[in-house]
Coordinates of C-alpha atoms in Angstrom, one line a residue:
X67 CA 16.5 -26.3 29.2
X68 CA 19.7 -25.1 27.5
X69 CA 20.8 -21.4 27.8
X70 CA 19.0 -18.9 25.3
X71 CA 20.4 -18.7 21.8
X72 CA 21.9 -22.3 21.7
X73 CA 20.7 -25.3 19.5
X74 CA 18.9 -26.4 22.8
X75 CA 17.1 -23.4 23.2
X76 CA 17.3 -21.0 20.0
X77 CA 16.1 -17.4 20.3
X78 CA 12.5 -17.9 18.7
X79 CA 11.6 -14.8 16.3
X80 CA 8.5 -14.3 14.4
X81 CA 8.9 -12.6 11.2
X82 CA 5.7 -10.9 9.9
X83 CA 5.8 -10.7 6.1
X84 CA 7.0 -13.1 3.6
X85 CA 8.3 -10.7 0.8
X86 CA 11.9 -10.1 0.0
X87 CA 12.6 -8.2 3.5
X88 CA 11.0 -11.1 5.4
X89 CA 13.2 -13.8 3.6
X90 CA 16.3 -11.9 3.5
X91 CA 16.1 -11.0 7.5
X92 CA 15.2 -14.6 8.0
X93 CA 18.0 -15.9 6.0
X94 CA 20.5 -13.6 7.8
X95 CA 19.2 -14.9 11.4
X96 CA 19.4 -18.5 10.5
X97 CA 22.9 -18.4 9.1
X98 CA 24.4 -16.7 12.5
X99 CA 26.6 -19.5 14.6
X100 CA 25.8 -17.6 17.5
X101 CA 23.4 -17.0 19.1
X102 CA 21.4 -19.7 17.5
X103 CA 18.0 -18.5 15.9
X104 CA 14.8 -20.1 14.9
X105 CA 12.3 -18.2 12.5
X106 CA 8.8 -18.6 11.9
X107 CA 7.7 -16.5 8.9
X108 CA 4.1 -15.3 9.1
X109 CA 2.2 -14.3 6.0
X110 CA -1.4 -13.1 5.5
X111 CA -1.5 -14.6 1.8
X112 CA -1.3 -18.7 1.4
X113 CA 1.6 -17.6 -0.9
X114 CA 5.1 -16.4 0.0
X115 CA 7.4 -14.0 -2.0
X116 CA 5.5 -10.8 -1.6
X117 CA 6.0 -8.4 -4.4
X118 CA 8.3 -10.8 -6.3
X119 CA 5.2 -12.8 -6.8
X120 CA 2.7 -10.1 -7.1
X121 CA 4.6 -6.8 -8.0
X122 CA 7.2 -7.7 -10.5
X123 CA 5.9 -7.4 -14.0
X124 CA 4.8 -10.7 -15.7
X125 CA 7.4 -10.1 -18.4
X126 CA 10.3 -9.9 -15.9
X127 CA 10.8 -13.5 -15.1
X128 CA 14.4 -13.0 -14.6
X129 CA 13.7 -11.0 -11.7
X130 CA 11.6 -13.3 -10.2
X131 CA 14.3 -16.1 -9.9
X132 CA 15.4 -14.6 -6.6
X133 CA 12.8 -16.9 -5.2
X134 CA 15.5 -19.7 -5.5
X135 CA 17.5 -18.1 -2.9
X136 CA 14.2 -17.8 -0.6
X137 CA 13.6 -21.5 -1.2
X138 CA 16.8 -22.2 0.2
X139 CA 16.0 -20.4 3.5
X140 CA 12.6 -22.2 3.5
X141 CA 14.4 -25.7 3.7
X142 CA 16.5 -24.6 6.7
X143 CA 15.7 -26.9 9.9
X144 CA 15.0 -24.0 12.0
X145 CA 12.5 -22.3 9.7
X146 CA 8.7 -22.5 9.5
X147 CA 6.1 -20.8 7.2
X148 CA 2.7 -19.9 8.4
X149 CA 0.7 -18.7 5.4
X150 CA -2.9 -17.4 5.3
X151 CA -2.3 -15.9 9.0
X152 CA -3.2 -12.3 9.5
X153 CA -1.6 -10.3 12.4
X154 CA -4.3 -8.2 13.9
X155 CA -7.0 -10.7 13.0
X156 CA -5.9 -14.2 13.4
X157 CA -3.3 -13.4 16.2
X158 CA -2.4 -10.1 17.7
X159 CA 0.8 -8.2 18.2
X160 CA 0.8 -8.9 21.8
X161 CA 0.1 -12.5 21.4
X162 CA 3.0 -12.7 19.2
X163 CA 5.2 -11.1 21.6
X164 CA 3.8 -13.8 24.4
X165 CA 4.9 -16.6 22.0
X166 CA 8.2 -15.1 20.8
X167 CA 11.3 -13.8 22.1
X168 CA 11.4 -11.4 19.2
X169 CA 9.2 -10.0 16.7
X170 CA 10.2 -8.4 13.3
X171 CA 7.8 -6.8 10.9
X172 CA 8.6 -6.9 7.3
X173 CA 5.0 -6.4 6.0
X174 CA 6.2 -3.8 3.0
X175 CA 4.2 -0.9 1.9
X176 CA 0.6 -2.2 0.5
X177 CA -1.0 1.1 0.2
X178 CA -0.5 3.8 -2.3
X179 CA 0.0 7.8 -2.1
X180 CA -2.8 9.9 -3.7
X181 CA -2.2 12.7 -5.9
X182 CA -4.5 15.1 -3.7
X183 CA -6.4 16.8 -6.9
X184 CA -9.8 17.1 -7.8
X185 CA -11.3 14.1 -9.8
X186 CA -9.2 11.5 -8.3
X187 CA -12.3 9.5 -7.2
X188 CA -13.7 9.2 -10.8
X189 CA -14.2 5.8 -12.1
X190 CA -11.1 4.9 -14.4
X191 CA -8.7 6.6 -12.0
X192 CA -6.5 4.1 -10.2
X193 CA -3.6 3.4 -8.0
X194 CA -0.7 1.6 -9.7
X195 CA -0.7 -0.6 -6.8
X196 CA -4.0 -1.9 -7.6
X197 CA -3.4 -2.4 -11.3
X198 CA -0.1 -4.1 -10.4
X199 CA -1.7 -6.4 -8.2
X200 CA -4.6 -7.1 -10.6
X201 CA -2.6 -8.2 -13.5
X202 CA -0.3 -10.2 -11.3
X203 CA -3.3 -12.2 -9.8
X204 CA -3.3 -10.7 -6.3
X205 CA -6.2 -11.9 -4.2
X206 CA -6.8 -8.6 -3.1
X207 CA -7.2 -7.1 -6.4
X208 CA -8.4 -9.9 -8.8
X209 CA -11.9 -8.7 -9.0
X210 CA -11.1 -4.9 -9.3
X211 CA -13.1 -3.7 -12.1
X212 CA -10.7 -2.4 -14.7
X213 CA -11.9 -1.1 -17.7
X214 CA -9.3 -1.4 -20.3
X215 CA -11.7 -0.2 -23.4
X216 CA -9.9 2.8 -23.8
X217 CA -7.6 4.2 -26.4
X218 CA -5.5 6.5 -24.4
X219 CA -4.1 6.0 -20.8
X220 CA -2.1 8.6 -18.7
X221 CA 0.2 7.2 -16.0
X222 CA 1.6 9.8 -13.5
X223 CA 5.0 9.1 -11.9
X224 CA 8.2 8.5 -13.5
X225 CA 9.5 5.4 -11.6
X226 CA 10.1 1.9 -12.6
X227 CA 6.5 1.0 -11.6
X228 CA 5.2 3.7 -14.1
X229 CA 7.2 2.0 -16.6
X230 CA 6.4 -1.3 -15.7
X231 CA 2.7 -0.4 -16.1
X232 CA 3.3 1.3 -19.5
X233 CA 5.0 -1.6 -20.8
X234 CA 2.4 -4.2 -19.7
X235 CA -0.2 -1.8 -21.4
X236 CA 1.5 -1.6 -24.5
X237 CA 3.5 -5.1 -25.1
X238 CA 2.1 -7.6 -27.7
X239 CA -0.7 -9.5 -26.0
X240 CA 1.0 -12.9 -27.8
X241 CA 4.0 -12.3 -25.9
X242 CA 2.4 -11.6 -22.5
X243 CA 0.6 -14.8 -22.8
X244 CA 3.9 -16.5 -22.4
X245 CA 4.4 -15.2 -19.0
X246 CA 2.5 -15.7 -15.7
X247 CA 0.0 -12.9 -16.1
X248 CA -3.2 -13.4 -14.7
X249 CA -5.5 -15.2 -17.1
X250 CA -8.4 -12.6 -16.8
X251 CA -5.8 -9.7 -17.1
X252 CA -4.6 -11.2 -20.6
X253 CA -8.3 -11.3 -21.6
X254 CA -9.0 -7.7 -20.8
X255 CA -5.5 -6.7 -22.6
X256 CA -6.5 -8.6 -25.7
X257 CA -9.8 -6.8 -26.0
X258 CA -8.3 -3.3 -25.1
X259 CA -8.2 -0.8 -28.0
X260 CA -5.6 1.0 -26.4
X261 CA -3.3 2.8 -28.8
X262 CA -1.3 5.3 -26.5
X263 CA 0.1 5.8 -22.9
X264 CA 1.1 9.2 -21.8
X265 CA 3.8 9.0 -18.9
X266 CA 3.4 12.4 -16.9
X267 CA 6.8 13.3 -15.0
X268 CA 6.8 16.2 -12.5
X269 CA 10.3 17.1 -13.3
X270 CA 12.8 16.5 -16.0
X271 CA 14.5 13.6 -17.6
X272 CA 17.5 14.1 -15.5
X273 CA 15.5 13.7 -12.3
X274 CA 13.4 10.8 -13.6
X275 CA 13.6 7.9 -11.0
X276 CA 13.2 4.9 -13.7
X277 CA 16.4 3.1 -14.5
X278 CA 18.1 2.9 -17.8
X279 CA 17.1 -0.7 -18.3
X280 CA 13.5 -0.3 -17.7
X281 CA 13.5 2.5 -20.2
X282 CA 15.1 0.4 -22.7
X283 CA 12.9 -2.4 -22.3
X284 CA 10.1 -0.2 -23.6
X285 CA 12.0 1.1 -26.4
X286 CA 12.8 -2.4 -27.6
X287 CA 9.2 -3.4 -27.9
X288 CA 8.3 -4.5 -31.4
X289 CA 5.5 -2.4 -32.6
X290 CA 5.5 0.3 -30.1
X291 CA 7.1 4.0 -30.8
X292 CA 8.5 6.0 -27.8
X293 CA 8.0 9.7 -28.2
X294 CA 9.8 12.7 -26.4
X295 CA 9.9 16.4 -27.0
X296 CA 13.8 17.4 -27.6
X297 CA 13.3 20.5 -26.1
X298 CA 12.4 18.7 -22.7
X299 CA 15.9 16.9 -22.8
X300 CA 18.0 20.2 -22.8
X301 CA 20.1 20.0 -19.3
X302 CA 22.4 23.0 -18.5
X303 CA 26.1 22.0 -17.7
X304 CA 25.8 22.5 -14.0
X305 CA 23.1 20.1 -13.7
X306 CA 24.6 17.7 -16.0
X307 CA 28.0 17.5 -13.9
X308 CA 25.8 16.3 -10.8
X309 CA 24.2 13.6 -12.5
X310 CA 24.6 10.0 -11.5
X311 CA 25.5 7.4 -14.2
X312 CA 22.1 6.3 -14.4
X313 CA 20.7 9.7 -15.0
X314 CA 23.3 10.3 -17.6
X315 CA 22.6 7.2 -19.2
X316 CA 18.9 7.9 -19.3
X317 CA 19.5 11.3 -21.2
X318 CA 21.7 9.5 -23.8
X319 CA 19.1 7.0 -24.6
X320 CA 16.3 9.5 -24.3
X321 CA 18.2 11.5 -26.8
X322 CA 18.6 8.9 -29.4
X323 CA 14.9 8.5 -29.0
X324 CA 14.4 11.9 -30.0
X325 CA 16.6 12.0 -32.8
X326 CA 15.4 8.7 -34.4
X327 CA 13.1 8.8 -37.2
X328 CA 9.5 8.6 -36.4
X329 CA 8.4 5.1 -37.8
X330 CA 4.7 4.0 -37.8
X331 CA 3.8 1.9 -34.9
X332 CA 0.8 0.1 -33.6
X333 CA 1.0 1.6 -30.0
X334 CA 3.0 4.6 -28.7
X335 CA 4.4 5.9 -25.3
X336 CA 4.8 9.4 -24.9
X337 CA 7.0 11.0 -22.4
X338 CA 5.8 14.3 -20.9
X339 CA 8.4 15.7 -18.6
X340 CA 8.0 18.9 -16.6
X341 CA 4.2 18.1 -16.3
X342 CA 2.0 17.8 -13.4
X343 CA -1.8 16.9 -13.3
X344 CA -4.0 19.6 -11.6
X345 CA -7.4 17.8 -12.2
X346 CA -8.8 14.6 -13.3
X347 CA -11.6 15.6 -15.8
X348 CA -14.8 13.7 -15.6
X349 CA -17.9 13.2 -17.3
X350 CA -21.0 11.2 -15.9
X351 CA -18.6 10.0 -13.3
X352 CA -16.1 8.8 -15.3
X353 CA -12.4 9.7 -16.3
X354 CA -12.4 11.7 -19.7
X355 CA -9.2 13.3 -19.4
X356 CA -6.6 15.2 -17.3
X357 CA -5.8 18.9 -17.1
X358 CA -2.0 19.2 -16.8
X359 CA 0.1 22.3 -16.0
X360 CA 3.8 22.9 -17.4
X361 CA 6.4 23.1 -14.8
X362 CA 9.8 24.6 -14.5
X363 CA 12.9 23.6 -12.5
X364 CA 13.9 25.8 -9.7
X365 CA 17.3 25.3 -7.9
X366 CA 16.9 24.4 -4.2
X367 CA 20.4 23.7 -2.7
X368 CA 22.1 21.0 -4.7
X369 CA 18.8 19.7 -5.8
X370 CA 15.8 21.2 -8.0
X371 CA 12.2 21.4 -7.6
X372 CA 9.4 21.3 -10.0
X373 CA 6.9 24.7 -9.9
X374 CA 3.9 25.4 -11.9
X375 CA 4.2 27.9 -14.8
X376 CA 0.7 28.7 -15.0
X377 CA 0.7 27.1 -18.6
X378 CA -1.9 24.4 -18.9
X379 CA -3.0 21.9 -21.4
X380 CA -5.5 18.9 -21.4
X381 CA -5.2 15.3 -22.5
X382 CA -8.5 13.1 -23.4
X383 CA -8.0 9.7 -21.8
X384 CA -10.2 7.2 -20.2
X385 CA -7.6 5.8 -18.0
X386 CA -5.5 7.3 -15.3
X387 CA -3.0 5.7 -13.2
X388 CA -1.1 7.1 -10.2
X389 CA 2.2 5.9 -9.6
X390 CA 3.9 8.3 -7.1
X391 CA 4.8 5.6 -4.5
X392 CA 3.7 3.1 -2.3
X393 CA 2.7 3.6 1.3
X394 CA 2.9 1.4 4.4
X395 CA 0.0 0.4 6.5
X396 CA -0.3 0.0 10.3
X397 CA -0.6 -3.2 12.4
X398 CA -2.8 -2.8 15.4
X399 CA -0.6 -2.3 18.5
X400 CA 2.5 -1.3 16.6
X401 CA 3.7 2.3 16.7
X402 CA 3.2 3.9 13.2
X403 CA 4.3 6.9 11.4
X404 CA 1.0 8.1 9.7
X405 CA 2.9 10.9 7.6
X406 CA 5.8 8.8 6.3
X407 CA 3.9 5.5 6.1
X408 CA 6.6 3.5 8.0
X409 CA 7.0 1.9 11.4
X410 CA 9.2 4.4 13.3
X411 CA 12.7 2.9 14.3
X412 CA 16.5 3.3 14.4
X413 CA 18.2 0.6 12.5
X414 CA 15.3 -1.4 12.7
X415 CA 14.6 -1.2 16.5
X416 CA 11.1 0.0 16.6
X417 CA 10.5 3.4 18.6
X418 CA 7.4 5.0 20.5
X419 CA 6.2 8.5 19.3
X420 CA 8.4 9.8 22.2
X421 CA 11.4 8.1 21.1
X422 CA 11.3 5.1 23.5
X423 CA 12.7 1.7 22.1
X424 CA 9.9 -1.0 21.9
X425 CA 11.3 -4.0 23.6
X426 CA 11.8 -7.2 21.3
X427 CA 10.1 -5.3 18.3
X428 CA 11.9 -4.7 15.0
X429 CA 11.0 -3.3 11.2
X430 CA 12.6 -4.2 8.2
X431 CA 12.6 -3.6 4.5
X432 CA 10.0 -0.9 3.1
X433 CA 7.8 -0.8 6.4
X434 CA 11.3 0.2 8.0
X435 CA 12.7 2.9 5.4
X436 CA 10.1 3.5 3.1
X437 CA 9.5 2.3 -0.7
X438 CA 13.1 2.9 -1.5
X439 CA 15.3 0.8 -3.7
X440 CA 15.3 -2.5 -5.3
X441 CA 14.7 -6.1 -4.5
X442 CA 18.4 -6.6 -3.6
X443 CA 18.3 -3.6 -1.3
X444 CA 16.5 -5.4 1.2
X445 CA 19.3 -7.9 1.6
X446 CA 21.7 -5.5 3.3
X447 CA 18.6 -4.2 5.1
X448 CA 18.0 -7.8 6.6
X449 CA 21.6 -8.2 7.6
X450 CA 21.6 -5.0 9.4
X451 CA 18.5 -5.6 11.3
X452 CA 19.4 -9.2 11.9
X453 CA 22.8 -7.6 13.6
X454 CA 20.5 -5.7 15.9
X455 CA 18.5 -8.7 16.7
X456 CA 21.3 -10.5 17.7
X457 CA 22.9 -7.7 19.7
X458 CA 19.6 -7.6 22.0
X459 CA 19.3 -11.0 22.8
X460 CA 21.5 -10.4 25.9
X461 CA 18.6 -8.8 27.5
X462 CA 16.3 -11.4 26.8
X463 CA 14.6 -13.8 29.6
X464 CA 14.4 -17.1 28.2
X465 CA 11.7 -18.6 30.4
X466 CA 9.4 -15.9 29.6
X467 CA 7.9 -17.6 26.5
X468 CA 6.3 -21.0 25.7
X469 CA 7.5 -23.5 23.6
X470 CA 7.5 -23.7 19.6
X471 CA 4.0 -25.2 20.0
X472 CA 2.2 -22.0 21.1
X473 CA 1.3 -20.5 17.9
X474 CA 0.1 -23.3 16.1
X475 CA -2.4 -24.5 19.0
X476 CA -3.6 -20.9 19.1
X477 CA -4.2 -20.9 15.5
X478 CA -5.9 -24.3 15.7
X479 CA -8.0 -23.4 18.6
X480 CA -9.4 -20.4 16.4
X481 CA -10.0 -22.5 13.3
X482 CA -7.5 -21.0 11.0
X483 CA -6.4 -22.9 8.1
X484 CA -2.7 -22.3 8.3
X485 CA -0.6 -23.1 4.9
X486 CA 2.7 -24.8 5.4
X487 CA 5.7 -24.2 3.0
X488 CA 5.0 -27.8 1.9
X489 CA 1.4 -26.7 1.0
X490 CA 2.8 -23.6 -0.9
X491 CA 5.1 -26.1 -2.8
X492 CA 2.0 -28.3 -3.6
X493 CA 0.3 -25.0 -4.9
X494 CA 3.3 -24.2 -6.7
X495 CA 3.3 -27.4 -8.9
X496 CA -0.4 -27.1 -9.6
X497 CA 0.2 -23.6 -10.9
X498 CA 3.2 -24.4 -13.0
X499 CA 1.6 -27.6 -14.4
X500 CA -1.5 -25.4 -15.3
X501 CA 0.5 -23.0 -17.2
X502 CA 2.6 -25.7 -19.0
X503 CA -0.7 -26.9 -20.5
X504 CA -1.4 -23.5 -21.9
X505 CA 2.1 -22.2 -23.0
X506 CA 2.6 -20.0 -19.8
X507 CA 5.3 -19.9 -17.1
X508 CA 2.5 -20.6 -14.7
X509 CA -1.1 -20.1 -14.3
X510 CA -1.6 -18.6 -11.1
X511 CA -4.5 -19.4 -8.7
X512 CA -5.7 -15.9 -7.8
X513 CA -8.6 -16.6 -5.1
X514 CA -7.6 -17.6 -1.6
X515 CA -10.7 -19.9 -1.2
X516 CA -9.4 -21.7 -4.5
X517 CA -6.0 -22.1 -3.3
X518 CA -7.5 -23.6 0.4
X519 CA -9.7 -25.9 -1.8
X520 CA -6.9 -27.0 -4.1
X521 CA -5.0 -27.9 -0.9
X522 CA -8.0 -30.2 0.4
X523 CA -8.1 -31.9 -3.0
X524 CA -4.3 -32.6 -3.1
X525 CA -4.9 -34.2 0.5

């Protein structure tokens, strides 16, 4: 057996989670000349790419083209894909450590933050994560009972996901029909009488988290009017001087919207800044509206915070979406910060509650740093964590772990149907061909059972 980190005996790394963070850290490891790494990418779904497939809005196909980079990584000779394998169910964290030299968690943030207000449990009040997964055909959400038979929806939050949701609700259905939106979601949107989406932003337009591009995408929608109160766009000179380029551009674009003549439109987006929901109002167990408090901005150091003014108003609405952030979920046997929703770490090295380093275990992406940044942010994060993984190779004992056949044998003994990358390519071809027949980018297979059955038919 060769020395650890050589072509004869690569450092064997399991990366858990096949989203952008998982692929970027895999790429960074495989590109290294020394030490030499092999990577097994483990994903609980049969399909790779995480939020690129199941989170990016269907009308943002250009963003999804990043998968071409991931495909190059998947073709590397020291890369393997283990789809349809759940860590914590099909294989434990401890078993991974017994089969690999190092384990990197790139599981993202699949949960959501709650508003913590009365009425949040009412039928018709939903998490953004669920709705995004639903219209993108994520197997976890494809059977979620969304009732879009309402005229007004309220979206709580001022990030890009909030605008994504709003845009999908408002966009012309024939335009959506050309994308990879799930077929059942398109059918529901076609039947929906929705006329208005109201976005509630806790702070002002200068503090909104959405990017100018996302805002302009909605403004450009045919048949959609964007409304904003000009008084809410007033910003003092001191605050204006501190704003970054994106915030200043947002203000400029919003001012043009406020100044533009009010034209008739089929659907409307209303942006309500300095507004916080304090209660979801219900009737017969269903959402009927939202009670909202007006806020004022209060300086806190170099920043500002929103504080309620005691002035309230109500919005009639049949749908409420909370879009105030994703939240990580724990893996059995791996340290987890319940408050922050991340795996505690320093530069990717996982830490116990007492601050002690957990040997051979790492975190990358959203589960490392929280749900911040865009897809590309994970590339630098992957490089950073790969560097830490490489630095720690010197402390490893090469004879301690079994051969590369260990995990496949274990999963076979347990009857787990592992989906390889070649299997995924077969599913990919099926989806693209099905979409071609209906004029769509692809027609996603949205049930895991249907994916596995399709692979059986393909032989």
